[in-house]
PDB file of C-alpha atoms in Angstrom:
ATOM      1  CA  UNK A   1      -5.467  23.566   4.554  1.00  0.00           C
ATOM      2  CA  UNK A   2      -3.607  20.688   2.587  1.00  0.00           C
ATOM      3  CA  UNK A   3      -0.351  19.236   3.194  1.00  0.00           C
ATOM      4  CA  UNK A   4       2.668  20.338   0.987  1.00  0.00           C
ATOM      5  CA  UNK A   5       3.259  17.585  -1.579  1.00  0.00           C
ATOM      6  CA  UNK A   6       7.513  17.745  -0.718  1.00  0.00           C
ATOM      7  CA  UNK A   7       7.168  18.007   3.087  1.00  0.00           C
ATOM      8  CA  UNK A   8       5.617  14.883   3.022  1.00  0.00           C
ATOM      9  CA  UNK A   9       8.085  13.093   0.694  1.00  0.00           C
ATOM     10  CA  UNK A  10      10.551  14.782   3.160  1.00  0.00           C
ATOM     11  CA  UNK A  11       8.532  13.646   6.457  1.00  0.00           C
ATOM     12  CA  UNK A  12       8.273   9.825   4.748  1.00  0.00           C
ATOM     13  CA  UNK A  13      11.974  10.108   4.234  1.00  0.00           C
ATOM     14  CA  UNK A  14      12.660  10.575   7.777  1.00  0.00           C
ATOM     15  CA  UNK A  15      10.152   7.957   9.530  1.00  0.00           C
ATOM     16  CA  UNK A  16       7.217  10.922  10.108  1.00  0.00           C
ATOM     17  CA  UNK A  17       3.755  10.588   9.143  1.00  0.00           C
ATOM     18  CA  UNK A  18       0.502  12.298   9.575  1.00  0.00           C
ATOM     19  CA  UNK A  19      -2.931  11.469  10.714  1.00  0.00           C
ATOM     20  CA  UNK A  20      -5.442  12.922  12.661  1.00  0.00           C
ATOM     21  CA  UNK A  21      -7.425  12.291  15.932  1.00  0.00           C
ATOM     22  CA  UNK A  22     -10.917  11.686  14.214  1.00  0.00           C
ATOM     23  CA  UNK A  23     -12.273  12.427  10.027  1.00  0.00           C
ATOM     24  CA  UNK A  24     -14.357  15.392  11.604  1.00  0.00           C
ATOM     25  CA  UNK A  25     -10.928  16.900  13.203  1.00  0.00           C
ATOM     26  CA  UNK A  26      -9.353  19.872  11.566  1.00  0.00           C
ATOM     27  CA  UNK A  27      -5.921  19.746  12.609  1.00  0.00           C
ATOM     28  CA  UNK A  28      -3.002  17.466  11.558  1.00  0.00           C
ATOM     29  CA  UNK A  29      -0.592  15.888  13.532  1.00  0.00           C
ATOM     30  CA  UNK A  30       2.621  14.462  12.644  1.00  0.00           C
ATOM     31  CA  UNK A  31       3.746  10.785  14.132  1.00  0.00           C
ATOM     32  CA  UNK A  32       7.088   8.857  14.478  1.00  0.00           C
ATOM     33  CA  UNK A  33       6.544   5.691  16.250  1.00  0.00           C
ATOM     34  CA  UNK A  34       9.012   3.771  19.004  1.00  0.00           C
ATOM     35  CA  UNK A  35       8.310   0.652  17.368  1.00  0.00           C
ATOM     36  CA  UNK A  36       7.315  -0.009  13.940  1.00  0.00           C
ATOM     37  CA  UNK A  37       5.527  -2.637  12.285  1.00  0.00           C
ATOM     38  CA  UNK A  38       7.108  -3.812   8.663  1.00  0.00           C
ATOM     39  CA  UNK A  39       5.806  -6.726   5.912  1.00  0.00           C
ATOM     40  CA  UNK A  40       8.978  -8.064   5.362  1.00  0.00           C
ATOM     41  CA  UNK A  41       8.722  -9.232   1.018  1.00  0.00           C
ATOM     42  CA  UNK A  42       9.641 -13.009   1.581  1.00  0.00           C
ATOM     43  CA  UNK A  43       7.281 -13.419   5.042  1.00  0.00           C
ATOM     44  CA  UNK A  44       3.615 -12.954   4.026  1.00  0.00           C
ATOM     45  CA  UNK A  45       2.096 -15.735   4.924  1.00  0.00           C
ATOM     46  CA  UNK A  46      -0.863 -17.250   2.797  1.00  0.00           C
ATOM     47  CA  UNK A  47      -3.288 -19.412   4.517  1.00  0.00           C
ATOM     48  CA  UNK A  48      -4.870 -22.190   2.192  1.00  0.00           C
ATOM     49  CA  UNK A  49      -7.535 -19.892   1.886  1.00  0.00           C
ATOM     50  CA  UNK A  50      -6.630 -16.945   0.661  1.00  0.00           C
ATOM     51  CA  UNK A  51      -4.683 -19.557  -1.593  1.00  0.00           C
ATOM     52  CA  UNK A  52      -7.736 -20.566  -3.257  1.00  0.00           C
ATOM     53  CA  UNK A  53      -9.354 -17.292  -3.558  1.00  0.00           C
ATOM     54  CA  UNK A  54      -6.154 -15.832  -5.241  1.00  0.00           C
ATOM     55  CA  UNK A  55      -6.056 -18.694  -7.312  1.00  0.00           C
ATOM     56  CA  UNK A  56     -10.077 -18.778  -8.411  1.00  0.00           C
ATOM     57  CA  UNK A  57      -9.075 -14.877  -9.381  1.00  0.00           C
ATOM     58  CA  UNK A  58     -12.136 -14.249  -7.392  1.00  0.00           C
ATOM     59  CA  UNK A  59     -11.686 -10.839  -7.709  1.00  0.00           C
ATOM     60  CA  UNK A  60     -10.567  -8.355 -10.404  1.00  0.00           C
ATOM     61  CA  UNK A  61      -7.272  -6.480  -9.127  1.00  0.00           C
ATOM     62  CA  UNK A  62      -6.231  -2.797 -10.638  1.00  0.00           C
ATOM     63  CA  UNK A  63      -3.724  -0.383  -9.703  1.00  0.00           C
ATOM     64  CA  UNK A  64      -4.145   3.651  -9.648  1.00  0.00           C
ATOM     65  CA  UNK A  65      -7.723   2.861 -11.205  1.00  0.00           C
ATOM     66  CA  UNK A  66      -9.590   4.776  -8.495  1.00  0.00           C
ATOM     67  CA  UNK A  67      -7.950   6.641  -5.923  1.00  0.00           C
ATOM     68  CA  UNK A  68     -10.170   8.760  -4.313  1.00  0.00           C
ATOM     69  CA  UNK A  69     -12.554   6.192  -4.462  1.00  0.00           C
ATOM     70  CA  UNK A  70     -10.165   3.838  -1.955  1.00  0.00           C
ATOM     71  CA  UNK A  71      -9.362   6.579   0.224  1.00  0.00           C
ATOM     72  CA  UNK A  72     -12.653   7.494   0.720  1.00  0.00           C
ATOM     73  CA  UNK A  73     -13.516   4.227   0.591  1.00  0.00           C
ATOM     74  CA  UNK A  74     -10.917   3.699   3.727  1.00  0.00           C
ATOM     75  CA  UNK A  75     -12.040   7.218   5.414  1.00  0.00           C
ATOM     76  CA  UNK A  76     -15.669   5.606   6.141  1.00  0.00           C
ATOM     77  CA  UNK A  77     -16.757   4.717   8.952  1.00  0.00           C
ATOM     78  CA  UNK A  78     -17.945   0.784   9.500  1.00  0.00           C
ATOM     79  CA  UNK A  79     -19.095  -1.826  11.991  1.00  0.00           C
ATOM     80  CA  UNK A  80     -15.844  -2.638  12.999  1.00  0.00           C
ATOM     81  CA  UNK A  81     -14.293   0.802  13.150  1.00  0.00           C
ATOM     82  CA  UNK A  82     -16.671   3.736  13.653  1.00  0.00           C
ATOM     83  CA  UNK A  83     -14.467   6.887  13.158  1.00  0.00           C
ATOM     84  CA  UNK A  84     -10.854   6.840  11.256  1.00  0.00           C
ATOM     85  CA  UNK A  85      -8.421   9.111  11.048  1.00  0.00           C
ATOM     86  CA  UNK A  86      -8.451  10.363   7.782  1.00  0.00           C
ATOM     87  CA  UNK A  87      -9.938  13.761   7.800  1.00  0.00           C
ATOM     88  CA  UNK A  88     -10.269  16.139   4.722  1.00  0.00           C
ATOM     89  CA  UNK A  89      -6.514  17.626   4.784  1.00  0.00           C
ATOM     90  CA  UNK A  90      -4.941  14.339   4.605  1.00  0.00           C
ATOM     91  CA  UNK A  91      -7.455  12.779   2.044  1.00  0.00           C
ATOM     92  CA  UNK A  92      -6.621  16.057  -0.302  1.00  0.00           C
ATOM     93  CA  UNK A  93      -2.791  15.530   0.280  1.00  0.00           C
ATOM     94  CA  UNK A  94      -2.662  12.268  -0.586  1.00  0.00           C
ATOM     95  CA  UNK A  95      -4.664  12.878  -3.400  1.00  0.00           C
ATOM     96  CA  UNK A  96      -2.469  15.640  -4.644  1.00  0.00           C
ATOM     97  CA  UNK A  97       0.367  13.428  -4.035  1.00  0.00           C
ATOM     98  CA  UNK A  98      -1.260  10.756  -6.599  1.00  0.00           C
ATOM     99  CA  UNK A  99      -1.346  13.249  -8.914  1.00  0.00           C
ATOM    100  CA  UNK A 100       2.629  13.627  -8.519  1.00  0.00           C
ATOM    101  CA  UNK A 101       2.974   9.742  -8.763  1.00  0.00           C
ATOM    102  CA  UNK A 102       3.533   9.231  -5.347  1.00  0.00           C
ATOM    103  CA  UNK A 103       0.818   7.975  -4.306  1.00  0.00           C
ATOM    104  CA  UNK A 104      -0.629   4.277  -5.065  1.00  0.00           C
ATOM    105  CA  UNK A 105      -3.938   2.307  -4.665  1.00  0.00           C
ATOM    106  CA  UNK A 106      -4.995  -1.367  -4.833  1.00  0.00           C
ATOM    107  CA  UNK A 107      -7.883  -1.740  -6.118  1.00  0.00           C
ATOM    108  CA  UNK A 108     -10.197  -4.558  -5.410  1.00  0.00           C
ATOM    109  CA  UNK A 109     -13.484  -5.292  -7.962  1.00  0.00           C
ATOM    110  CA  UNK A 110     -16.389  -7.187  -7.601  1.00  0.00           C
ATOM    111  CA  UNK A 111     -17.964  -6.652 -11.185  1.00  0.00           C
ATOM    112  CA  UNK A 112     -17.862  -2.965 -11.837  1.00  0.00           C
ATOM    113  CA  UNK A 113     -18.709  -2.441  -7.037  1.00  0.00           C
ATOM    114  CA  UNK A 114     -15.442  -1.493  -5.219  1.00  0.00           C
ATOM    115  CA  UNK A 115     -15.593  -3.307  -3.110  1.00  0.00           C
ATOM    116  CA  UNK A 116     -11.309  -3.507  -0.771  1.00  0.00           C
ATOM    117  CA  UNK A 117      -7.801  -2.132  -1.611  1.00  0.00           C
ATOM    118  CA  UNK A 118      -5.118  -0.601   0.151  1.00  0.00           C
ATOM    119  CA  UNK A 119      -3.603   3.008  -0.215  1.00  0.00           C
ATOM    120  CA  UNK A 120      -0.079   3.956   0.415  1.00  0.00           C
ATOM    121  CA  UNK A 121       3.129   6.276  -0.781  1.00  0.00           C
ATOM    122  CA  UNK A 122       6.141   4.959  -2.837  1.00  0.00           C
ATOM    123  CA  UNK A 123       9.811   6.868  -2.496  1.00  0.00           C
ATOM    124  CA  UNK A 124      12.522   5.342  -3.797  1.00  0.00           C
ATOM    125  CA  UNK A 125      12.262   0.990  -2.535  1.00  0.00           C
ATOM    126  CA  UNK A 126      10.068   1.791  -0.132  1.00  0.00           C
ATOM    127  CA  UNK A 127       6.498   2.089   0.197  1.00  0.00           C
ATOM    128  CA  UNK A 128       4.718   3.155   2.939  1.00  0.00           C
ATOM    129  CA  UNK A 129       0.959   1.111   3.880  1.00  0.00           C
ATOM    130  CA  UNK A 130      -2.052   4.079   4.978  1.00  0.00           C
ATOM    131  CA  UNK A 131      -5.134   1.975   4.811  1.00  0.00           C
ATOM    132  CA  UNK A 132      -6.765  -0.485   3.374  1.00  0.00           C
ATOM    133  CA  UNK A 133     -10.599  -1.589   3.454  1.00  0.00           C
ATOM    134  CA  UNK A 134     -12.930  -4.595   2.863  1.00  0.00           C
ATOM    135  CA  UNK A 135     -16.333  -4.484   2.078  1.00  0.00           C
ATOM    136  CA  UNK A 136     -16.124  -8.297   1.307  1.00  0.00           C
ATOM    137  CA  UNK A 137     -14.583 -10.928   2.782  1.00  0.00           C
ATOM    138  CA  UNK A 138     -10.777 -11.612   2.281  1.00  0.00           C
ATOM    139  CA  UNK A 139     -10.765  -8.586   0.103  1.00  0.00           C
ATOM    140  CA  UNK A 140      -7.878  -6.849   1.461  1.00  0.00           C
ATOM    141  CA  UNK A 141      -5.755  -9.717   1.856  1.00  0.00           C
ATOM    142  CA  UNK A 142      -6.188 -10.225  -1.784  1.00  0.00           C
ATOM    143  CA  UNK A 143      -5.075  -6.781  -2.074  1.00  0.00           C
ATOM    144  CA  UNK A 144      -2.106  -7.308   0.480  1.00  0.00           C
ATOM    145  CA  UNK A 145      -1.352  -9.843  -1.489  1.00  0.00           C
ATOM    146  CA  UNK A 146      -0.815  -8.417  -5.061  1.00  0.00           C
ATOM    147  CA  UNK A 147       0.891  -5.588  -3.335  1.00  0.00           C
ATOM    148  CA  UNK A 148       3.290  -7.681  -2.110  1.00  0.00           C
ATOM    149  CA  UNK A 149       4.009  -9.463  -5.091  1.00  0.00           C
ATOM    150  CA  UNK A 150       3.977  -6.333  -7.147  1.00  0.00           C
ATOM    151  CA  UNK A 151       6.795  -4.883  -5.052  1.00  0.00           C
ATOM    152  CA  UNK A 152       9.062  -8.088  -4.604  1.00  0.00           C
ATOM    153  CA  UNK A 153       8.894  -8.287  -8.414  1.00  0.00           C
ATOM    154  CA  UNK A 154      10.003  -4.743  -8.306  1.00  0.00           C
ATOM    155  CA  UNK A 155      13.326  -4.412  -6.793  1.00  0.00           C
ATOM    156  CA  UNK A 156      11.052  -2.623  -3.156  1.00  0.00           C
ATOM    157  CA  UNK A 157      12.834  -3.373  -0.230  1.00  0.00           C
ATOM    158  CA  UNK A 158      10.261  -2.221   2.759  1.00  0.00           C
ATOM    159  CA  UNK A 159       7.099  -2.246   3.324  1.00  0.00           C
ATOM    160  CA  UNK A 160       6.293  -0.119   6.448  1.00  0.00           C
ATOM    161  CA  UNK A 161       2.947  -1.106   7.947  1.00  0.00           C
ATOM    162  CA  UNK A 162       3.037   1.819  10.379  1.00  0.00           C
ATOM    163  CA  UNK A 163       1.610   0.271  14.034  1.00  0.00           C
ATOM    164  CA  UNK A 164       1.110  -3.652  14.685  1.00  0.00           C
ATOM    165  CA  UNK A 165      -1.963  -5.651  14.811  1.00  0.00           C
ATOM    166  CA  UNK A 166      -2.751  -8.844  15.261  1.00  0.00           C
ATOM    167  CA  UNK A 167      -4.799  -8.968  11.551  1.00  0.00           C
ATOM    168  CA  UNK A 168      -1.505  -7.929   9.734  1.00  0.00           C
ATOM    169  CA  UNK A 169       0.854  -9.735  12.376  1.00  0.00           C
ATOM    170  CA  UNK A 170      -1.133 -13.163  10.837  1.00  0.00           C
ATOM    171  CA  UNK A 171       0.359 -12.106   7.513  1.00  0.00           C
ATOM    172  CA  UNK A 172       3.379 -11.632   8.875  1.00  0.00           C
ATOM    173  CA  UNK A 173       4.067  -8.394   9.339  1.00  0.00           C
ATOM    174  CA  UNK A 174       6.619  -7.937  12.188  1.00  0.00           C
ATOM    175  CA  UNK A 175       7.411  -5.177  14.716  1.00  0.00           C
ATOM    176  CA  UNK A 176      10.826  -3.634  14.546  1.00  0.00           C
ATOM    177  CA  UNK A 177      12.866  -1.265  17.027  1.00  0.00           C
ATOM    178  CA  UNK A 178      12.638   2.870  15.466  1.00  0.00           C
ATOM    179  CA  UNK A 179      16.423   2.143  15.136  1.00  0.00           C
ATOM    180  CA  UNK A 180      16.780  -0.556  13.149  1.00  0.00           C
ATOM    181  CA  UNK A 181      13.267   1.043  10.746  1.00  0.00           C
ATOM    182  CA  UNK A 182      15.323   4.325  10.488  1.00  0.00           C
ATOM    183  CA  UNK A 183      18.558   1.952   8.932  1.00  0.00           C
ATOM    184  CA  UNK A 184      15.793   0.408   6.264  1.00  0.00           C
ATOM    185  CA  UNK A 185      14.529   3.422   5.727  1.00  0.00           C
ATOM    186  CA  UNK A 186      17.715   4.792   4.994  1.00  0.00           C
ATOM    187  CA  UNK A 187      18.526   2.236   2.207  1.00  0.00           C
ATOM    188  CA  UNK A 188      15.470   1.925   0.740  1.00  0.00           C
ATOM    189  CA  UNK A 189      15.129   5.881   0.124  1.00  0.00           C
ATOM    190  CA  UNK A 190      18.980   6.886   0.119  1.00  0.00           C
ATOM    191  CA  UNK A 191      18.955   7.341  -4.028  1.00  0.00           C
ATOM    192  CA  UNK A 192      16.003   9.840  -3.777  1.00  0.00           C
ATOM    193  CA  UNK A 193      17.527  13.583  -4.607  1.00  0.00           C
ATOM    194  CA  UNK A 194      14.735  15.344  -1.593  1.00  0.00           C
ATOM    195  CA  UNK A 195      17.780  18.007  -1.760  1.00  0.00           C
ATOM    196  CA  UNK A 196      16.699  18.531  -5.114  1.00  0.00           C
ATOM    197  CA  UNK A 197      13.511  20.877  -3.681  1.00  0.00           C
ATOM    198  CA  UNK A 198      10.126  20.297  -5.230  1.00  0.00           C
ATOM    199  CA  UNK A 199      12.050  18.899  -8.838  1.00  0.00           C
ATOM    200  CA  UNK A 200      11.796  15.738  -6.582  1.00  0.00           C
ATOM    201  CA  UNK A 201       7.971  16.342  -7.410  1.00  0.00           C
ATOM    202  CA  UNK A 202       8.647  16.396 -11.249  1.00  0.00           C
ATOM    203  CA  UNK A 203      10.806  13.103 -11.405  1.00  0.00           C
ATOM    204  CA  UNK A 204       7.833  11.485  -9.635  1.00  0.00           C
ATOM    205  CA  UNK A 205       8.701   8.161  -8.195  1.00  0.00           C
ATOM    206  CA  UNK A 206      11.004   6.744 -10.042  1.00  0.00           C
ATOM    207  CA  UNK A 207      11.150   2.622 -12.218  1.00  0.00           C
ATOM    208  CA  UNK A 208      10.493   0.928  -9.303  1.00  0.00           C
ATOM    209  CA  UNK A 209       6.690   1.810  -8.225  1.00  0.00           C
ATOM    210  CA  UNK A 210       6.621   2.258 -12.793  1.00  0.00           C
ATOM    211  CA  UNK A 211       7.293  -1.661 -13.055  1.00  0.00           C
ATOM    212  CA  UNK A 212       5.031  -2.524  -9.775  1.00  0.00           C
ATOM    213  CA  UNK A 213       1.747  -0.361 -10.118  1.00  0.00           C
ATOM    214  CA  UNK A 214       2.117   0.367 -14.660  1.00  0.00           C
ATOM    215  CA  UNK A 215       0.746  -3.007 -15.202  1.00  0.00           C
ATOM    216  CA  UNK A 216      -2.424  -2.973 -13.202  1.00  0.00           C
ATOM    217  CA  UNK A 217      -3.216   0.660 -13.914  1.00  0.00           C
ATOM    218  CA  UNK A 218      -3.520  -0.261 -17.874  1.00  0.00           C
ATOM    219  CA  UNK A 219      -6.974  -0.933 -19.350  1.00  0.00           C
ATOM    220  CA  UNK A 220      -6.606  -4.793 -19.679  1.00  0.00           C
ATOM    221  CA  UNK A 221      -4.589  -6.455 -16.867  1.00  0.00           C
ATOM    222  CA  UNK A 222      -4.727 -10.831 -18.159  1.00  0.00           C
ATOM    223  CA  UNK A 223      -2.799 -13.454 -16.483  1.00  0.00           C
ATOM    224  CA  UNK A 224      -0.073 -15.667 -18.335  1.00  0.00           C
ATOM    225  CA  UNK A 225       1.148 -18.751 -19.185  1.00  0.00           C
ATOM    226  CA  UNK A 226       4.581 -18.211 -17.829  1.00  0.00           C
ATOM    227  CA  UNK A 227       5.632 -18.682 -14.605  1.00  0.00           C
ATOM    228  CA  UNK A 228       5.608 -15.191 -12.702  1.00  0.00           C
ATOM    229  CA  UNK A 229       9.811 -14.388 -13.350  1.00  0.00           C
ATOM    230  CA  UNK A 230       9.347 -14.879 -17.068  1.00  0.00           C
ATOM    231  CA  UNK A 231       7.109 -12.423 -17.841  1.00  0.00           C
ATOM    232  CA  UNK A 232       7.693  -8.559 -18.926  1.00  0.00           C
ATOM    233  CA  UNK A 233       5.679  -7.380 -16.610  1.00  0.00           C
ATOM    234  CA  UNK A 234       5.777  -9.975 -13.075  1.00  0.00           C
ATOM    235  CA  UNK A 235       2.692 -11.321 -12.160  1.00  0.00           C
ATOM    236  CA  UNK A 236      -0.457 -10.430 -13.633  1.00  0.00           C
ATOM    237  CA  UNK A 237      -3.919 -12.830 -12.108  1.00  0.00           C
ATOM    238  CA  UNK A 238      -4.759 -14.094  -8.935  1.00  0.00           C
ATOM    239  CA  UNK A 239      -2.855 -17.243 -10.242  1.00  0.00           C
ATOM    240  CA  UNK A 240       0.071 -16.248 -10.581  1.00  0.00           C
ATOM    241  CA  UNK A 241       0.274 -13.847  -7.699  1.00  0.00           C
ATOM    242  CA  UNK A 242      -0.708 -17.314  -5.599  1.00  0.00           C
ATOM    243  CA  UNK A 243       2.214 -18.878  -7.417  1.00  0.00           C
ATOM    244  CA  UNK A 244       5.330 -16.672  -6.492  1.00  0.00           C
ATOM    245  CA  UNK A 245       3.885 -15.727  -2.782  1.00  0.00           C
ATOM    246  CA  UNK A 246       3.581 -18.804  -1.703  1.00  0.00           C
ATOM    247  CA  UNK A 247       7.182 -20.204  -3.760  1.00  0.00           C
ATOM    248  CA  UNK A 248       8.957 -17.229  -1.158  1.00  0.00           C
ATOM    249  CA  UNK A 249       7.484 -17.594   2.109  1.00  0.00           C
TER     250      UNK A 249
END
């Protein structure tokens, strides 16, 4: 059974999210970590090699073009993770949430092949990262760099990474107490009318999510010779992403 979309959003609003034990598991349980990993949007660590990859526009980056494909890729077993926590009910639940405009994907392409990316949930000015995947060197880092830059441009205040890993720590993530996390969360989602019941689903994720993801979801994504802060749509090329993050990290 899938998770009701409104219940899923209400869970995120109080700091809780679903997981399962295995890809083939049938049951879903709720998690509330005592220590929470977040990535401060002004603290993304841009390595020299990642900056070069971004500036070369080695990959094509889009948003919400293939949400189902990214979730399926994240759910696949790989040599570095023989099993994942994304079971069938969770996969279907997030596809439903995506249909309502609250779940988003960043896709990284090499030609016409999907080689990496990430997905998560937006609510108010918070983005809850769920999973990221890489089938080429630096593909997931490229996706995260684009995500951070787009969230900064759109006025988001919280990027939740759930659990700390050394990979996330190397990119600038920090671990904080649940109490401190809930304060950041409350400020980020305070304006979302979740008390209105299912009506919130028809409203969509709001202006911040539209600013962050809509420009990357269009048919053509082109760069601009102007600095990112001077363009109406914000940074839309790897060079602009690298420039923005280098100047603010």
